[in-house]
């Protein structure tokens, strides 16, 4: 054992000063590292060995990726618009759900014998979940300008489809099959949607056509039932009603004129003898004179009052002639004349009120005729009945007057018949005009329904034509479609794990673990090391430091530890190189790759 000389004052006071400060010096930290170097090295090697084992023993996972471009429609949308209007993101998600069904995935698992060991212990649902996790679908977006608003938006222009597998060939095969399924499913979905749109429009167009046919039949039946009462016939009905009204008024005037003419002719006929022709300036017979005075009396009664001198004079002459010749008028003629006067009075009452002068005049004539008829009836009743002998009419004037009277009566009857027809026609037209608003309302409702159905038919027909063109666009694959721009390739190296990163993180963690082991050892070690530790523990000054010389046995143990450490490092390095050669890359290939990166 060697003994050191006592420390000088210069050596003593710095120690005491540092001890008073209560901190550790760099030399003490170095001593702690020196004392715990074995623990640090063992911890470092253990953690590094674990990290190396993890990096080397993790199975490699290969990823094969396909890039699919969403290609826009080749024909401008201004000319042909597709009937598939969903966004690309929506279609990708829908196709993903359709492709990654249970049956499809299980079929691929069985066909390529995927997850061989896992299938023995896991259920089908767990295998499906694992496969769905291994399938990666990543949209690729780009900043584009919206054509309608002009604002920048993000649009999905492509997407990548990849599959992770522990076997590189399986990764490529599954990715290739999934890509084919996506492309085919997209074409199938677009064609199916276009066909469904066309089919729906065909069915809707057929339904609207049937509705239009039913409306056409309803309109035809309605026009047949309401012929002449439709809105387009209102003007003709109004014109016809006004014309009938005008013709009725004209007929009334003509009938009145003919009635007056008939009365005048009958008056002339009464003054004319049927058997004796009249000669110019000849004196009439008493009977003819009586007939003429009676006709004159009828005319005067309707014109003057009872106190008029002319009326009194005619009455006196009639009374004198009746006393001389007796009543000459035939009962049938009086009744006929009275019936005609009453009919004429009824006609005037239809046209005028009872205070009208013509009505009053005709009333007086009827009253006078009735009075004369009563007087004649009374006179005839007082005389014995004598057989009447029909007189033959040979007076041309009488025959002419009688013919004119008959013609006038026939004209009057014809006009009255025509007036009845015109009145019935006017009534029919007035009824049509009164019913026209309700008929027009029902007719316009049918017409509106018919017009709207025709507009709907034209609209559906245009849409059907567009849908048919869009369906041909989808069948010809000219619309928006998925295009494979980068097929799945055979992965030459694993996608994961990243062994270099794992080793680097393991080395950093091993270094931190070694330092932590030293710190833990120092925290648990109660041994006093160095003068400063004595000063802190005893609070007394240290006079001298005596270095202890290690023994031979200690030196041998130290040498063995060093050789053991070196051997462990070499073993660890050899295991790492063997794992690198067998699990990741052959050593010669790794050496040439490293040489190329370093010197090229």
CSV table of N, CA and C in Angstrom, one decimal, residues 506-570:
chain,number,residue,atom,x,y,z
A,506,UNK,N,-33.4,2.4,-30.1
A,506,UNK,CA,-32.9,1.5,-29.0
A,506,UNK,C,-31.6,1.9,-28.5
A,507,UNK,N,-30.6,2.5,-29.3
A,507,UNK,CA,-29.4,2.9,-28.9
A,507,UNK,C,-29.5,4.1,-27.9
A,508,UNK,N,-30.4,5.1,-28.4
A,508,UNK,CA,-30.7,6.2,-27.5
A,508,UNK,C,-31.3,5.8,-26.2
A,509,UNK,N,-32.2,4.9,-26.2
A,509,UNK,CA,-32.9,4.4,-25.0
A,509,UNK,C,-31.9,3.6,-24.1
A,510,UNK,N,-30.9,2.8,-24.8
A,510,UNK,CA,-29.9,2.1,-24.0
A,510,UNK,C,-29.0,3.1,-23.3
A,511,UNK,N,-28.6,4.2,-24.0
A,511,UNK,CA,-27.7,5.2,-23.4
A,511,UNK,C,-28.4,5.8,-22.2
A,512,UNK,N,-29.7,6.2,-22.4
A,512,UNK,CA,-30.4,6.8,-21.3
A,512,UNK,C,-30.6,5.8,-20.2
A,513,UNK,N,-30.8,4.5,-20.5
A,513,UNK,CA,-30.9,3.5,-19.5
A,513,UNK,C,-29.7,3.3,-18.7
A,514,UNK,N,-28.5,3.3,-19.4
A,514,UNK,CA,-27.2,3.2,-18.7
A,514,UNK,C,-27.0,4.3,-17.8
A,515,UNK,N,-27.2,5.5,-18.2
A,515,UNK,CA,-27.1,6.7,-17.3
A,515,UNK,C,-28.0,6.5,-16.1
A,516,UNK,N,-29.3,6.1,-16.4
A,516,UNK,CA,-30.2,5.9,-15.3
A,516,UNK,C,-29.7,4.8,-14.3
A,517,UNK,N,-29.1,3.8,-14.8
A,517,UNK,CA,-28.6,2.7,-14.0
A,517,UNK,C,-27.4,3.3,-13.1
A,518,UNK,N,-26.6,4.1,-13.6
A,518,UNK,CA,-25.5,4.7,-12.8
A,518,UNK,C,-26.1,5.6,-11.7
A,519,UNK,N,-27.1,6.4,-12.1
A,519,UNK,CA,-27.7,7.3,-11.1
A,519,UNK,C,-28.4,6.5,-10.0
A,520,UNK,N,-29.1,5.4,-10.4
A,520,UNK,CA,-29.7,4.5,-9.4
A,520,UNK,C,-28.7,3.9,-8.5
A,521,UNK,N,-27.6,3.5,-9.1
A,521,UNK,CA,-26.5,2.8,-8.3
A,521,UNK,C,-26.0,3.8,-7.3
A,522,UNK,N,-25.8,5.0,-7.7
A,522,UNK,CA,-25.2,6.1,-6.8
A,522,UNK,C,-26.2,6.4,-5.7
A,523,UNK,N,-27.5,6.4,-6.1
A,523,UNK,CA,-28.5,6.7,-5.1
A,523,UNK,C,-28.7,5.6,-4.0
A,524,UNK,N,-28.4,4.4,-4.4
A,524,UNK,CA,-28.5,3.3,-3.5
A,524,UNK,C,-27.2,3.0,-2.8
A,525,UNK,N,-26.1,3.5,-3.3
A,525,UNK,CA,-24.8,3.3,-2.7
A,525,UNK,C,-24.6,4.2,-1.5
A,526,UNK,N,-24.3,3.6,-0.3
A,526,UNK,CA,-24.1,4.4,0.9
A,526,UNK,C,-22.6,4.6,1.2
A,527,UNK,N,-21.7,4.1,0.3
A,527,UNK,CA,-20.3,4.3,0.6
A,527,UNK,C,-19.9,5.7,0.3
A,528,UNK,N,-18.8,6.1,1.1
A,528,UNK,CA,-18.3,7.5,1.0
A,528,UNK,C,-17.1,7.4,0.0
A,529,UNK,N,-17.2,8.2,-1.0
A,529,UNK,CA,-16.1,8.2,-2.0
A,529,UNK,C,-15.6,9.6,-2.1
A,530,UNK,N,-14.3,9.8,-1.7
A,530,UNK,CA,-13.6,11.0,-1.9
A,530,UNK,C,-13.7,12.0,-0.7
A,531,UNK,N,-12.8,12.9,-0.7
A,531,UNK,CA,-12.7,13.9,0.5
A,531,UNK,C,-14.0,14.7,0.6
A,532,UNK,N,-14.6,15.1,-0.5
A,532,UNK,CA,-15.7,15.9,-0.5
A,532,UNK,C,-16.9,15.2,0.2
A,533,UNK,N,-17.0,13.9,-0.2
A,533,UNK,CA,-18.1,13.1,0.5
A,533,UNK,C,-17.9,13.0,2.0
A,534,UNK,N,-16.6,12.8,2.4
A,534,UNK,CA,-16.3,12.8,3.8
A,534,UNK,C,-16.6,14.1,4.5
A,535,UNK,N,-16.3,15.2,3.8
A,535,UNK,CA,-16.6,16.5,4.4
A,535,UNK,C,-18.1,16.8,4.5
A,536,UNK,N,-18.8,16.3,3.5
A,536,UNK,CA,-20.3,16.5,3.6
A,536,UNK,C,-20.9,15.6,4.7
A,537,UNK,N,-20.3,14.4,4.8
A,537,UNK,CA,-20.8,13.4,5.8
A,537,UNK,C,-20.5,13.8,7.2
A,538,UNK,N,-19.2,14.2,7.5
A,538,UNK,CA,-18.7,14.4,8.9
A,538,UNK,C,-18.6,15.8,9.2
A,539,UNK,N,-18.7,16.7,8.3
A,539,UNK,CA,-18.5,18.1,8.6
A,539,UNK,C,-17.2,18.5,9.3
A,540,UNK,N,-16.1,17.7,8.9
A,540,UNK,CA,-14.8,18.0,9.4
A,540,UNK,C,-13.8,18.1,8.3
A,541,UNK,N,-12.8,18.9,8.4
A,541,UNK,CA,-11.9,19.0,7.3
A,541,UNK,C,-11.1,17.8,7.0
A,542,UNK,N,-10.7,17.5,5.8
A,542,UNK,CA,-9.9,16.4,5.4
A,542,UNK,C,-8.4,16.9,5.3
A,543,UNK,N,-7.6,16.2,6.0
A,543,UNK,CA,-6.2,16.6,6.0
A,543,UNK,C,-5.4,16.0,4.9
A,544,UNK,N,-5.6,14.7,4.5
A,544,UNK,CA,-4.8,14.1,3.5
A,544,UNK,C,-5.7,13.0,2.9
A,545,UNK,N,-5.3,12.6,1.6
A,545,UNK,CA,-6.0,11.5,0.9
A,545,UNK,C,-4.9,10.5,0.6
A,546,UNK,N,-5.2,9.3,1.0
A,546,UNK,CA,-4.3,8.1,0.9
A,546,UNK,C,-4.8,7.2,-0.2
A,547,UNK,N,-4.1,7.0,-1.3
A,547,UNK,CA,-4.6,6.2,-2.3
A,547,UNK,C,-4.3,4.7,-2.0
A,548,UNK,N,-5.2,3.8,-2.2
A,548,UNK,CA,-5.1,2.4,-1.9
A,548,UNK,C,-4.7,1.7,-3.2
A,549,UNK,N,-3.6,1.0,-3.1
A,549,UNK,CA,-3.2,0.2,-4.2
A,549,UNK,C,-3.9,-1.1,-4.3
A,550,UNK,N,-4.6,-1.4,-5.5
A,550,UNK,CA,-5.3,-2.6,-5.7
A,550,UNK,C,-4.4,-3.8,-5.6
A,551,UNK,N,-5.1,-4.9,-5.1
A,551,UNK,CA,-4.3,-6.2,-4.9
A,551,UNK,C,-4.3,-6.9,-6.2
A,552,UNK,N,-3.5,-8.0,-6.3
A,552,UNK,CA,-3.4,-8.8,-7.5
A,552,UNK,C,-4.7,-9.5,-7.9
A,553,UNK,N,-5.4,-9.9,-6.8
A,553,UNK,CA,-6.7,-10.6,-7.1
A,553,UNK,C,-7.7,-9.6,-7.7
A,554,UNK,N,-7.6,-8.4,-7.2
A,554,UNK,CA,-8.6,-7.4,-7.7
A,554,UNK,C,-8.2,-7.0,-9.2
A,555,UNK,N,-6.9,-7.0,-9.4
A,555,UNK,CA,-6.5,-6.7,-10.8
A,555,UNK,C,-6.9,-7.8,-11.7
A,556,UNK,N,-6.8,-9.0,-11.3
A,556,UNK,CA,-7.2,-10.1,-12.1
A,556,UNK,C,-8.8,-10.1,-12.4
A,557,UNK,N,-9.5,-9.8,-11.4
A,557,UNK,CA,-11.0,-9.7,-11.5
A,557,UNK,C,-11.3,-8.5,-12.5
A,558,UNK,N,-10.6,-7.4,-12.4
A,558,UNK,CA,-10.8,-6.3,-13.3
A,558,UNK,C,-10.5,-6.7,-14.7
A,559,UNK,N,-9.4,-7.5,-14.9
A,559,UNK,CA,-9.0,-7.9,-16.2
A,559,UNK,C,-10.1,-8.9,-16.8
A,560,UNK,N,-10.6,-9.8,-16.0
A,560,UNK,CA,-11.6,-10.7,-16.4
A,560,UNK,C,-12.9,-9.9,-16.9
A,561,UNK,N,-13.2,-9.0,-16.1
A,561,UNK,CA,-14.4,-8.2,-16.4
A,561,UNK,C,-14.2,-7.5,-17.8
A,562,UNK,N,-13.0,-7.0,-18.0
A,562,UNK,CA,-12.8,-6.3,-19.2
A,562,UNK,C,-12.9,-7.3,-20.4
A,563,UNK,N,-12.3,-8.4,-20.3
A,563,UNK,CA,-12.3,-9.4,-21.3
A,563,UNK,C,-13.8,-9.9,-21.5
A,564,UNK,N,-14.4,-10.1,-20.4
A,564,UNK,CA,-15.8,-10.5,-20.6
A,564,UNK,C,-16.7,-9.5,-21.3
A,565,UNK,N,-16.4,-8.2,-20.9
A,565,UNK,CA,-17.2,-7.2,-21.6
A,565,UNK,C,-16.9,-7.1,-23.1
A,566,UNK,N,-15.6,-7.3,-23.4
A,566,UNK,CA,-15.2,-7.2,-24.8
A,566,UNK,C,-15.8,-8.4,-25.5
A,567,UNK,N,-15.8,-9.6,-24.9
A,567,UNK,CA,-16.4,-10.8,-25.5
A,567,UNK,C,-17.9,-10.6,-25.7
A,568,UNK,N,-18.6,-10.0,-24.7
A,568,UNK,CA,-20.0,-9.7,-24.8
A,568,UNK,C,-20.4,-8.8,-26.0
A,569,UNK,N,-19.5,-7.7,-26.1
A,569,UNK,CA,-19.7,-6.8,-27.2
A,569,UNK,C,-19.5,-7.5,-28.5
A,570,UNK,N,-18.5,-8.3,-28.6
A,570,UNK,CA,-18.2,-9.0,-29.9
A,570,UNK,C,-19.4,-10.0,-30.2
